[in-house]
PDB file of C-alpha atoms in Angstrom:
ATOM      1  CA  MET A   1      35.707  41.334  10.912  1.00 45.00           C
ATOM      2  CA  ARG A   2      38.230  38.400   9.376  1.00 49.00           C
ATOM      3  CA  ASP A   3      36.446  36.605   6.240  1.00 57.00           C
ATOM      4  CA  LEU A   4      34.387  33.663   7.110  1.00 67.00           C
ATOM      5  CA  SER A   5      36.160  30.687   5.834  1.00 69.00           C
ATOM      6  CA  TRP A   6      35.657  26.675   6.310  1.00 76.00           C
ATOM      7  CA  ASN A   7      36.763  24.683   9.336  1.00 75.00           C
ATOM      8  CA  GLU A   8      37.474  21.549   8.450  1.00 79.00           C
ATOM      9  CA  GLN A   9      36.056  19.805  11.548  1.00 74.00           C
ATOM     10  CA  LEU A  10      32.457  20.516  10.035  1.00 78.00           C
ATOM     11  CA  ASN A  11      33.416  17.447   7.871  1.00 86.00           C
ATOM     12  CA  ILE A  12      31.505  14.746   7.827  1.00 87.00           C
ATOM     13  CA  GLY A  13      33.616  12.083   5.463  1.00 89.00           C
ATOM     14  CA  VAL A  14      31.206  12.232   2.298  1.00 90.00           C
ATOM     15  CA  GLU A  15      33.733  14.167  -0.041  1.00 90.00           C
ATOM     16  CA  VAL A  16      30.483  15.934  -2.586  1.00 89.00           C
ATOM     17  CA  VAL A  17      28.799  16.577   0.815  1.00 91.00           C
ATOM     18  CA  ASP A  18      31.985  18.594   2.341  1.00 91.00           C
ATOM     19  CA  LYS A  19      33.014  20.013  -0.682  1.00 91.00           C
ATOM     20  CA  ALA A  20      29.216  21.373  -1.154  1.00 90.00           C
ATOM     21  CA  HIS A  21      29.299  22.303   2.185  1.00 89.00           C
ATOM     22  CA  ALA A  22      32.974  24.193   1.736  1.00 89.00           C
ATOM     23  CA  ARG A  23      31.300  26.533  -1.423  1.00 88.00           C
ATOM     24  CA  LEU A  24      28.793  27.143   0.591  1.00 87.00           C
ATOM     25  CA  PHE A  25      30.527  28.858   3.492  1.00 84.00           C
ATOM     26  CA  LYS A  26      32.449  30.295   1.052  1.00 84.00           C
ATOM     27  CA  ILE A  27      29.181  32.239  -0.694  1.00 84.00           C
ATOM     28  CA  VAL A  28      28.110  33.081   2.702  1.00 82.00           C
ATOM     29  CA  GLY A  29      31.434  35.303   3.586  1.00 81.00           C
ATOM     30  CA  ARG A  30      31.432  36.591  -0.308  1.00 82.00           C
ATOM     31  CA  LEU A  31      27.856  38.731   0.834  1.00 80.00           C
ATOM     32  CA  MET A  32      29.607  39.159   4.242  1.00 78.00           C
ATOM     33  CA  ARG A  33      32.743  41.089   2.526  1.00 78.00           C
ATOM     34  CA  LEU A  34      29.916  42.639   0.365  1.00 76.00           C
ATOM     35  CA  VAL A  35      27.758  43.768   3.116  1.00 72.00           C
ATOM     36  CA  GLU A  36      31.229  45.032   5.043  1.00 70.00           C
ATOM     37  CA  TYR A  37      32.275  47.132   2.422  1.00 69.00           C
ATOM     38  CA  GLU A  38      29.839  47.871   0.257  1.00 65.00           C
ATOM     39  CA  ALA A  39      27.835  51.108   1.580  1.00 58.00           C
ATOM     40  CA  HIS A  40      24.454  50.632  -1.625  1.00 64.00           C
ATOM     41  CA  CYS A  41      24.228  46.894  -2.561  1.00 67.00           C
ATOM     42  CA  GLU A  42      20.865  46.299  -2.196  1.00 75.00           C
ATOM     43  CA  ASN A  43      20.940  44.788  -6.317  1.00 78.00           C
ATOM     44  CA  ALA A  44      24.616  42.823  -5.305  1.00 77.00           C
ATOM     45  CA  CYS A  45      22.476  40.757  -2.397  1.00 79.00           C
ATOM     46  CA  ARG A  46      20.300  40.036  -3.992  1.00 81.00           C
ATOM     47  CA  GLU A  47      21.922  38.643  -6.892  1.00 81.00           C
ATOM     48  CA  SER A  48      23.768  36.746  -4.365  1.00 81.00           C
ATOM     49  CA  ILE A  49      21.449  35.603  -1.912  1.00 81.00           C
ATOM     50  CA  ARG A  50      19.365  34.240  -4.753  1.00 84.00           C
ATOM     51  CA  PHE A  51      22.329  32.359  -6.442  1.00 85.00           C
ATOM     52  CA  LEU A  52      23.947  31.165  -2.672  1.00 82.00           C
ATOM     53  CA  GLU A  53      19.540  30.041  -2.351  1.00 84.00           C
ATOM     54  CA  ASP A  54      19.593  27.755  -5.683  1.00 88.00           C
ATOM     55  CA  TYR A  55      22.728  25.958  -4.701  1.00 87.00           C
ATOM     56  CA  THR A  56      21.168  24.891  -1.008  1.00 87.00           C
ATOM     57  CA  MET A  57      18.657  23.899  -3.004  1.00 89.00           C
ATOM     58  CA  THR A  58      21.279  22.069  -4.992  1.00 91.00           C
ATOM     59  CA  HIS A  59      23.124  20.763  -2.370  1.00 92.00           C
ATOM     60  CA  PHE A  60      19.791  19.137  -1.184  1.00 93.00           C
ATOM     61  CA  SER A  61      19.133  17.249  -3.785  1.00 93.00           C
ATOM     62  CA  GLU A  62      22.097  15.565  -4.059  1.00 93.00           C
ATOM     63  CA  GLU A  63      22.542  15.581  -0.177  1.00 94.00           C
ATOM     64  CA  GLU A  64      19.444  13.737  -0.092  1.00 94.00           C
ATOM     65  CA  ALA A  65      20.455  11.743  -2.857  1.00 94.00           C
ATOM     66  CA  TYR A  66      23.131  10.735  -1.115  1.00 93.00           C
ATOM     67  CA  MET A  67      21.128   9.364   2.456  1.00 94.00           C
ATOM     68  CA  ARG A  68      18.781   7.088  -0.412  1.00 94.00           C
ATOM     69  CA  SER A  69      21.891   5.329  -1.923  1.00 93.00           C
ATOM     70  CA  ILE A  70      23.261   4.311   1.355  1.00 92.00           C
ATOM     71  CA  ARG A  71      19.773   3.743   2.779  1.00 92.00           C
ATOM     72  CA  TYR A  72      20.124   6.081   5.775  1.00 91.00           C
ATOM     73  CA  LYS A  73      17.343   5.569   8.480  1.00 88.00           C
ATOM     74  CA  GLY A  74      17.657   9.367   9.329  1.00 86.00           C
ATOM     75  CA  TYR A  75      15.920  10.139   5.867  1.00 90.00           C
ATOM     76  CA  GLU A  76      12.273  11.528   6.283  1.00 89.00           C
ATOM     77  CA  LYS A  77      13.715  13.281   9.216  1.00 85.00           C
ATOM     78  CA  HIS A  78      16.476  14.396   7.959  1.00 90.00           C
ATOM     79  CA  LYS A  79      14.501  16.012   5.052  1.00 91.00           C
ATOM     80  CA  LYS A  80      11.970  17.688   6.345  1.00 88.00           C
ATOM     81  CA  LEU A  81      14.605  19.626   8.485  1.00 87.00           C
ATOM     82  CA  HIS A  82      15.692  20.947   4.574  1.00 91.00           C
ATOM     83  CA  ASP A  83      12.260  21.148   3.683  1.00 91.00           C
ATOM     84  CA  ASP A  84      11.592  23.285   6.408  1.00 87.00           C
ATOM     85  CA  PHE A  85      14.631  25.521   6.028  1.00 88.00           C
ATOM     86  CA  ARG A  86      13.683  25.864   2.312  1.00 87.00           C
ATOM     87  CA  ASP A  87      10.157  26.744   2.768  1.00 87.00           C
ATOM     88  CA  THR A  88       9.905  28.754   5.829  1.00 86.00           C
ATOM     89  CA  THR A  89      13.054  29.776   7.277  1.00 85.00           C
ATOM     90  CA  LEU A  90      14.129  31.394   4.034  1.00 86.00           C
ATOM     91  CA  VAL A  91      10.760  33.083   3.033  1.00 86.00           C
ATOM     92  CA  SER A  92      10.623  34.436   6.297  1.00 86.00           C
ATOM     93  CA  LEU A  93      14.421  35.913   6.058  1.00 85.00           C
ATOM     94  CA  LYS A  94      13.425  37.373   2.202  1.00 85.00           C
ATOM     95  CA  LYS A  95      10.407  39.093   3.063  1.00 87.00           C
ATOM     96  CA  TYR A  96      12.073  40.372   6.224  1.00 85.00           C
ATOM     97  CA  LEU A  97      14.719  42.126   3.332  1.00 86.00           C
ATOM     98  CA  GLU A  98      12.482  43.005   2.010  1.00 85.00           C
ATOM     99  CA  ARG A  99      11.005  44.729   3.723  1.00 87.00           C
ATOM    100  CA  SER A 100      13.657  46.531   5.557  1.00 85.00           C
ATOM    101  CA  GLY A 101      14.677  47.842   2.251  1.00 83.00           C
ATOM    102  CA  TYR A 102      17.911  44.567   2.245  1.00 81.00           C
ATOM    103  CA  SER A 103      20.009  47.336   4.873  1.00 81.00           C
ATOM    104  CA  SER A 104      22.943  46.724   5.449  1.00 76.00           C
ATOM    105  CA  GLY A 105      21.589  45.266   9.515  1.00 79.00           C
ATOM    106  CA  SER A 106      18.727  43.014   7.420  1.00 83.00           C
ATOM    107  CA  VAL A 107      21.544  41.491   5.326  1.00 82.00           C
ATOM    108  CA  GLN A 108      23.447  41.097   8.854  1.00 79.00           C
ATOM    109  CA  ARG A 109      20.522  39.392  10.020  1.00 81.00           C
ATOM    110  CA  PHE A 110      19.775  36.874   7.076  1.00 85.00           C
ATOM    111  CA  ILE A 111      23.685  36.050   7.430  1.00 82.00           C
ATOM    112  CA  SER A 112      23.967  35.250  10.781  1.00 82.00           C
ATOM    113  CA  VAL A 113      20.946  33.076  11.299  1.00 83.00           C
ATOM    114  CA  LEU A 114      22.409  31.799   7.309  1.00 84.00           C
ATOM    115  CA  ILE A 115      25.301  30.416   9.350  1.00 82.00           C
ATOM    116  CA  GLY A 116      23.802  29.411  12.607  1.00 82.00           C
ATOM    117  CA  TRP A 117      21.376  27.515  10.425  1.00 85.00           C
ATOM    118  CA  LEU A 118      24.017  26.095   8.434  1.00 85.00           C
ATOM    119  CA  THR A 119      26.436  25.254  10.792  1.00 81.00           C
ATOM    120  CA  GLY A 120      23.555  23.290  13.387  1.00 80.00           C
ATOM    121  CA  HIS A 121      22.629  21.300  10.859  1.00 86.00           C
ATOM    122  CA  ILE A 122      26.147  20.456   9.990  1.00 86.00           C
ATOM    123  CA  MET A 123      26.874  19.751  13.332  1.00 78.00           C
ATOM    124  CA  MET A 124      24.165  17.640  14.261  1.00 76.00           C
ATOM    125  CA  GLU A 125      22.315  16.460  11.635  1.00 85.00           C
ATOM    126  CA  ASP A 126      24.597  15.705   9.248  1.00 89.00           C
ATOM    127  CA  GLN A 127      27.789  14.582  10.814  1.00 83.00           C
ATOM    128  CA  ALA A 128      24.834  11.744  12.179  1.00 83.00           C
ATOM    129  CA  ILE A 129      24.612  11.057   9.188  1.00 88.00           C
ATOM    130  CA  ILE A 130      27.376   9.224   9.065  1.00 82.00           C
ATOM    131  CA  GLY A 131      27.521   8.333  12.587  1.00 75.00           C
ATOM    132  CA  HIS A 132      29.225  10.983  14.278  1.00 60.00           C
ATOM    133  CA  VAL A 133      26.361  12.195  16.522  1.00 56.00           C
ATOM    134  CA  ASP A 134      23.956   9.906  18.641  1.00 53.00           C
ATOM    135  CA  ALA A 135      21.636   9.526  21.187  1.00 45.00           C
ATOM    136  CA  LYS A 136      21.888   6.733  22.173  1.00 46.00           C
ATOM    137  CA  ARG A 137      18.349   6.159  24.864  1.00 44.00           C
ATOM    138  CA  ALA A 138      15.466   7.629  25.144  1.00 41.00           C
ATOM    139  CA  TYR A 139      13.147   8.053  28.227  1.00 41.00           C
ATOM    140  CA  ASP A 140       9.210   9.004  28.400  1.00 44.00           C
ATOM    141  CA  GLU A 141       9.951  10.943  31.991  1.00 50.00           C
ATOM    142  CA  LEU A 142      12.354  14.514  32.616  1.00 51.00           C
ATOM    143  CA  PRO A 143      15.668  12.210  32.851  1.00 58.00           C
ATOM    144  CA  ASP A 144      17.149  12.464  35.310  1.00 72.00           C
ATOM    145  CA  THR A 145      20.367  15.100  36.135  1.00 78.00           C
ATOM    146  CA  GLU A 146      23.749  12.534  35.779  1.00 79.00           C
ATOM    147  CA  VAL A 147      21.889  12.021  32.145  1.00 77.00           C
ATOM    148  CA  ILE A 148      21.359  14.481  30.875  1.00 78.00           C
ATOM    149  CA  ALA A 149      23.912  16.026  32.415  1.00 81.00           C
ATOM    150  CA  GLY A 150      26.292  13.647  30.922  1.00 80.00           C
ATOM    151  CA  ALA A 151      24.626  13.683  27.343  1.00 77.00           C
ATOM    152  CA  VAL A 152      24.810  17.832  27.291  1.00 79.00           C
ATOM    153  CA  ASN A 153      28.795  16.874  27.593  1.00 79.00           C
ATOM    154  CA  GLN A 154      29.067  14.334  25.004  1.00 75.00           C
ATOM    155  CA  ALA A 155      27.027  16.696  22.758  1.00 72.00           C
ATOM    156  CA  MET A 156      29.803  19.363  23.491  1.00 77.00           C
ATOM    157  CA  GLU A 157      32.455  17.232  22.874  1.00 76.00           C
ATOM    158  CA  ASP A 158      31.493  15.751  19.324  1.00 68.00           C
ATOM    159  CA  VAL A 159      30.577  19.106  18.325  1.00 66.00           C
ATOM    160  CA  PHE A 160      32.448  22.109  19.818  1.00 71.00           C
ATOM    161  CA  HIS A 161      35.186  19.570  20.932  1.00 75.00           C
ATOM    162  CA  LEU A 162      34.597  21.723  24.720  1.00 81.00           C
ATOM    163  CA  LYS A 163      33.817  19.925  27.522  1.00 86.00           C
ATOM    164  CA  ALA A 164      30.897  21.239  30.514  1.00 88.00           C
ATOM    165  CA  GLY A 165      31.249  19.608  33.105  1.00 89.00           C
ATOM    166  CA  LEU A 166      28.160  20.516  35.746  1.00 90.00           C
ATOM    167  CA  ALA A 167      28.848  23.203  37.821  1.00 91.00           C
ATOM    168  CA  ASP A 168      25.589  22.967  39.995  1.00 90.00           C
ATOM    169  CA  GLY A 169      22.937  20.119  39.899  1.00 88.00           C
ATOM    170  CA  ASP A 170      20.440  22.698  41.321  1.00 88.00           C
ATOM    171  CA  TYR A 171      20.601  25.772  39.819  1.00 89.00           C
ATOM    172  CA  ASN A 172      19.166  28.944  40.987  1.00 87.00           C
ATOM    173  CA  GLY A 173      18.478  31.286  38.769  1.00 83.00           C
ATOM    174  CA  SER A 174      21.679  33.945  40.083  1.00 79.00           C
ATOM    175  CA  SER A 175      22.619  36.499  37.421  1.00 70.00           C
ATOM    176  CA  MET A 176      25.740  34.596  35.522  1.00 80.00           C
ATOM    177  CA  ARG A 177      28.121  37.447  33.744  1.00 82.00           C
ATOM    178  CA  LYS A 178      27.289  38.677  30.543  1.00 87.00           C
ATOM    179  CA  ALA A 179      25.223  36.872  28.509  1.00 89.00           C
ATOM    180  CA  TYR A 180      22.148  35.908  25.780  1.00 88.00           C
ATOM    181  CA  TYR A 181      18.983  34.480  26.636  1.00 91.00           C
ATOM    182  CA  TYR A 182      16.251  32.770  24.361  1.00 89.00           C
ATOM    183  CA  ARG A 183      13.356  30.623  25.506  1.00 90.00           C
ATOM    184  CA  LEU A 184      12.507  27.504  22.872  1.00 85.00           C
ATOM    185  CA  CYS A 185       9.257  25.708  22.780  1.00 86.00           C
ATOM    186  CA  TYR A 186       8.661  22.154  21.500  1.00 80.00           C
ATOM    187  CA  ASP A 187       5.356  20.621  20.483  1.00 82.00           C
ATOM    188  CA  THR A 188       5.446  16.397  20.179  1.00 75.00           C
ATOM    189  CA  GLN A 189       3.011  14.584  18.017  1.00 72.00           C
ATOM    190  CA  GLY A 190       2.460  13.055  21.063  1.00 71.00           C
ATOM    191  CA  GLY A 191       0.506  16.054  22.638  1.00 77.00           C
ATOM    192  CA  GLU A 192       3.015  17.407  24.880  1.00 80.00           C
ATOM    193  CA  LYS A 193       4.975  20.257  24.697  1.00 83.00           C
ATOM    194  CA  VAL A 194       8.689  20.427  26.095  1.00 81.00           C
ATOM    195  CA  GLN A 195      10.354  24.241  27.411  1.00 86.00           C
ATOM    196  CA  LEU A 196      13.346  24.922  27.572  1.00 86.00           C
ATOM    197  CA  LEU A 197      15.251  28.458  28.908  1.00 89.00           C
ATOM    198  CA  LEU A 198      18.578  28.447  28.339  1.00 89.00           C
ATOM    199  CA  GLY A 199      21.023  31.379  29.929  1.00 90.00           C
ATOM    200  CA  ILE A 200      24.541  31.839  27.837  1.00 89.00           C
ATOM    201  CA  GLU A 201      27.688  33.742  28.953  1.00 90.00           C
ATOM    202  CA  GLU A 202      28.475  35.825  25.953  1.00 85.00           C
ATOM    203  CA  GLN A 203      32.334  34.607  25.947  1.00 83.00           C
ATOM    204  CA  LEU A 204      31.362  31.407  25.590  1.00 84.00           C
ATOM    205  CA  ALA A 205      29.425  32.178  22.767  1.00 82.00           C
ATOM    206  CA  ARG A 206      31.355  34.792  20.858  1.00 78.00           C
ATOM    207  CA  ARG A 207      34.224  32.759  21.526  1.00 74.00           C
ATOM    208  CA  GLY A 208      32.984  28.801  20.438  1.00 71.00           C
ATOM    209  CA  VAL A 209      31.035  30.714  17.516  1.00 72.00           C
ATOM    210  CA  GLY A 210      34.228  32.061  16.263  1.00 70.00           C
ATOM    211  CA  LEU A 211      36.008  28.787  16.545  1.00 64.00           C
ATOM    212  CA  MET A 212      33.641  26.652  14.995  1.00 63.00           C
ATOM    213  CA  LEU A 213      33.472  29.379  11.476  1.00 62.00           C
ATOM    214  CA  GLY A 214      36.800  30.006  11.369  1.00 58.00           C
ATOM    215  CA  ILE A 215      36.840  33.724  12.834  1.00 55.00           C
ATOM    216  CA  SER A 216      38.757  34.876  15.481  1.00 45.00           C
ATOM    217  CA  ALA A 217      36.467  37.175  17.003  1.00 42.00           C
ATOM    218  CA  MET A 218      32.914  38.726  16.058  1.00 56.00           C
ATOM    219  CA  GLN A 219      32.512  41.889  17.257  1.00 59.00           C
ATOM    220  CA  LYS A 220      29.067  43.103  15.948  1.00 66.00           C
ATOM    221  CA  PRO A 221      26.853  41.192  19.131  1.00 71.00           C
ATOM    222  CA  GLU A 222      23.773  40.981  17.138  1.00 74.00           C
ATOM    223  CA  MET A 223      25.307  38.786  14.602  1.00 73.00           C
ATOM    224  CA  VAL A 224      26.793  36.468  17.796  1.00 78.00           C
ATOM    225  CA  LYS A 225      23.213  36.463  19.314  1.00 78.00           C
ATOM    226  CA  ASP A 226      21.667  35.318  16.506  1.00 80.00           C
ATOM    227  CA  THR A 227      24.222  32.884  14.991  1.00 81.00           C
ATOM    228  CA  SER A 228      24.582  31.415  18.894  1.00 80.00           C
ATOM    229  CA  MET A 229      20.280  31.044  18.232  1.00 80.00           C
ATOM    230  CA  GLN A 230      20.620  29.244  15.630  1.00 80.00           C
ATOM    231  CA  ILE A 231      23.111  26.157  17.180  1.00 78.00           C
ATOM    232  CA  VAL A 232      22.103  25.971  20.643  1.00 75.00           C
ATOM    233  CA  GLU A 233      18.495  25.079  18.887  1.00 74.00           C
ATOM    234  CA  GLN A 234      19.577  22.419  16.217  1.00 72.00           C
ATOM    235  CA  PHE A 235      22.705  20.928  19.112  1.00 72.00           C
ATOM    236  CA  PHE A 236      18.554  21.416  22.185  1.00 68.00           C
ATOM    237  CA  HIS A 237      16.648  19.881  19.471  1.00 64.00           C
ATOM    238  CA  HIS A 238      19.175  16.813  18.959  1.00 62.00           C
ATOM    239  CA  LEU A 239      19.464  16.639  22.643  1.00 64.00           C
ATOM    240  CA  GLY A 240      14.957  16.311  21.973  1.00 57.00           C
ATOM    241  CA  LYS A 241      15.810  12.245  21.430  1.00 56.00           C
ATOM    242  CA  LEU A 242      16.468  11.678  25.303  1.00 54.00           C
ATOM    243  CA  PHE A 243      13.133  12.326  25.575  1.00 52.00           C
ATOM    244  CA  LYS A 244      11.212   9.573  23.050  1.00 50.00           C
ATOM    245  CA  SER A 245      13.483   9.194  20.244  1.00 46.00           C
ATOM    246  CA  ASP A 246      10.267   8.045  18.613  1.00 47.00           C
ATOM    247  CA  THR A 247       8.407  11.444  18.573  1.00 52.00           C
ATOM    248  CA  VAL A 248       8.767  14.387  16.122  1.00 60.00           C
ATOM    249  CA  TYR A 249       9.552  17.270  17.813  1.00 64.00           C
ATOM    250  CA  GLN A 250       8.466  20.544  16.171  1.00 74.00           C
ATOM    251  CA  ILE A 251       9.773  23.794  17.321  1.00 75.00           C
ATOM    252  CA  CYS A 252       6.798  25.893  17.690  1.00 82.00           C
ATOM    253  CA  LYS A 253       8.137  29.224  19.809  1.00 84.00           C
ATOM    254  CA  LYS A 254      11.221  30.510  20.119  1.00 82.00           C
ATOM    255  CA  GLU A 255      13.397  34.158  21.713  1.00 87.00           C
ATOM    256  CA  SER A 256      16.030  35.759  22.494  1.00 87.00           C
ATOM    257  CA  MET A 257      15.334  37.559  26.270  1.00 90.00           C
ATOM    258  CA  THR A 258      16.191  39.510  28.352  1.00 90.00           C
ATOM    259  CA  ARG A 259      17.775  38.616  31.497  1.00 89.00           C
ATOM    260  CA  ASP A 260      15.366  39.814  33.968  1.00 90.00           C
ATOM    261  CA  GLU A 261      12.914  38.291  31.551  1.00 91.00           C
ATOM    262  CA  PHE A 262      14.670  34.386  32.269  1.00 90.00           C
ATOM    263  CA  ARG A 263      13.780  35.504  35.748  1.00 88.00           C
ATOM    264  CA  LYS A 264      10.807  36.095  35.051  1.00 89.00           C
ATOM    265  CA  ASP A 265       9.955  32.699  33.042  1.00 89.00           C
ATOM    266  CA  PHE A 266      12.219  30.887  35.422  1.00 88.00           C
ATOM    267  CA  MET A 267      10.831  31.760  38.560  1.00 85.00           C
ATOM    268  CA  THR A 268       7.404  30.270  37.064  1.00 80.00           C
ATOM    269  CA  ARG A 269       9.858  26.861  37.923  1.00 81.00           C
ATOM    270  CA  TYR A 270      11.634  24.777  36.372  1.00 87.00           C
ATOM    271  CA  PRO A 271      11.844  21.197  37.325  1.00 85.00           C
ATOM    272  CA  CYS A 272      15.669  20.459  35.922  1.00 84.00           C
ATOM    273  CA  CYS A 273      17.775  23.632  36.110  1.00 89.00           C
ATOM    274  CA  LEU A 274      21.183  22.816  35.637  1.00 89.00           C
ATOM    275  CA  LEU A 275      24.186  24.833  35.569  1.00 92.00           C
ATOM    276  CA  PHE A 276      27.691  23.549  33.173  1.00 92.00           C
ATOM    277  CA  GLU A 277      31.529  25.035  33.294  1.00 92.00           C
ATOM    278  CA  THR A 278      33.647  25.270  30.572  1.00 90.00           C
ATOM    279  CA  ARG A 279      36.677  26.656  29.802  1.00 89.00           C
ATOM    280  CA  LEU A 280      35.186  29.355  27.632  1.00 86.00           C
ATOM    281  CA  GLY A 281      32.784  30.294  29.993  1.00 89.00           C
ATOM    282  CA  ASN A 282      28.884  28.830  31.654  1.00 91.00           C
ATOM    283  CA  PHE A 283      25.349  28.268  30.236  1.00 90.00           C
ATOM    284  CA  ALA A 284      22.404  27.579  32.380  1.00 91.00           C
ATOM    285  CA  PHE A 285      19.447  24.840  31.094  1.00 88.00           C
ATOM    286  CA  CYS A 286      16.233  24.421  32.387  1.00 89.00           C
ATOM    287  CA  ALA A 287      13.248  22.126  30.810  1.00 85.00           C
ATOM    288  CA  ARG A 288      10.502  21.452  31.874  1.00 85.00           C
ATOM    289  CA  ARG A 289       7.242  19.647  30.106  1.00 81.00           C
ATOM    290  CA  TRP A 290       4.020  19.221  30.464  1.00 79.00           C
ATOM    291  CA  GLU A 291       0.528  17.720  28.409  1.00 76.00           C
ATOM    292  CA  VAL A 292      -1.686  19.826  26.788  1.00 66.00           C
ATOM    293  CA  LYS A 293      -5.160  19.469  27.876  1.00 63.00           C
ATOM    294  CA  ARG A 294      -7.242  18.883  25.099  1.00 56.00           C
ATOM    295  CA  LYS A 295     -10.933  20.347  25.272  1.00 49.00           C
ATOM    296  CA  ARG A 296     -13.639  18.107  24.531  1.00 47.00           C
ATOM    297  CA  SER A 297     -16.056  18.581  21.544  1.00 43.00           C
ATOM    298  CA  ALA A 298     -19.386  20.110  22.266  1.00 44.00           C
ATOM    299  CA  ALA A 299     -21.205  16.974  22.045  1.00 41.00           C
ATOM    300  CA  TYR A 300     -19.622  14.697  24.480  1.00 38.00           C
ATOM    301  CA  GLY A 301     -20.267  17.402  26.753  1.00 44.00           C
ATOM    302  CA  LYS A 302     -24.555  16.757  26.400  1.00 39.00           C
TER     303      LYS A 302
END
């Protein structure tokens, strides 16, 4: 695998932020080389991850200070993403590393999730600080096919510099070429749930991740899969603004699936099923939402 390098397409135009992002990628790149070429690297990995964690927290503080200085309206939601990453994602990853004894596979997974989270966060949330990415409309119900297709295409161009054409507005769940499959479930403050079912052809995931990260080819499928999961999660979380811009979407479950699991879940019926094509491959986007029925209290039932 070639060294991880900073892609200037990810710059947001704020020097203190861009320099910090570039340094973060450089630190992650060193960790990748360590795992690649050192057979026994537990102590070195521990030190590198501790340094990476400390620097990430320093960067978050600097970025939050900048947002406050310009009175960024999305500050609270953005800060919550930082807090969730620090208090949940990093904690979970570190526990996983400890349980595995810092095996090369677990460190690679740590790197994949970290790369994916950082890249997705920079592309969506950080770009939004200076107005480069924005969801312009909000809907109480699932938007129609044309609206979703337009939003997905715009987001793909903003983030990946790829055009995504709608290949099928009534996707029937037929098999794509070798693909990664994911299911993302969200809770909203309004007591609703939104579930997304996604299929991404491996060629698109591999080359898309490679283009964004400056890596010509990622030869380890599991790393591509884990990295893609993080980028996709944030990509579609951003598109959640299509539904209700004033509603907080909290992811409650995310999982990768086999093709058979994808097909089985698809058959439970999704009112929105779209297939998109890009020059790097195709991806399927299926969505549904429903209101959670609240249990009546015992006193109310009497």
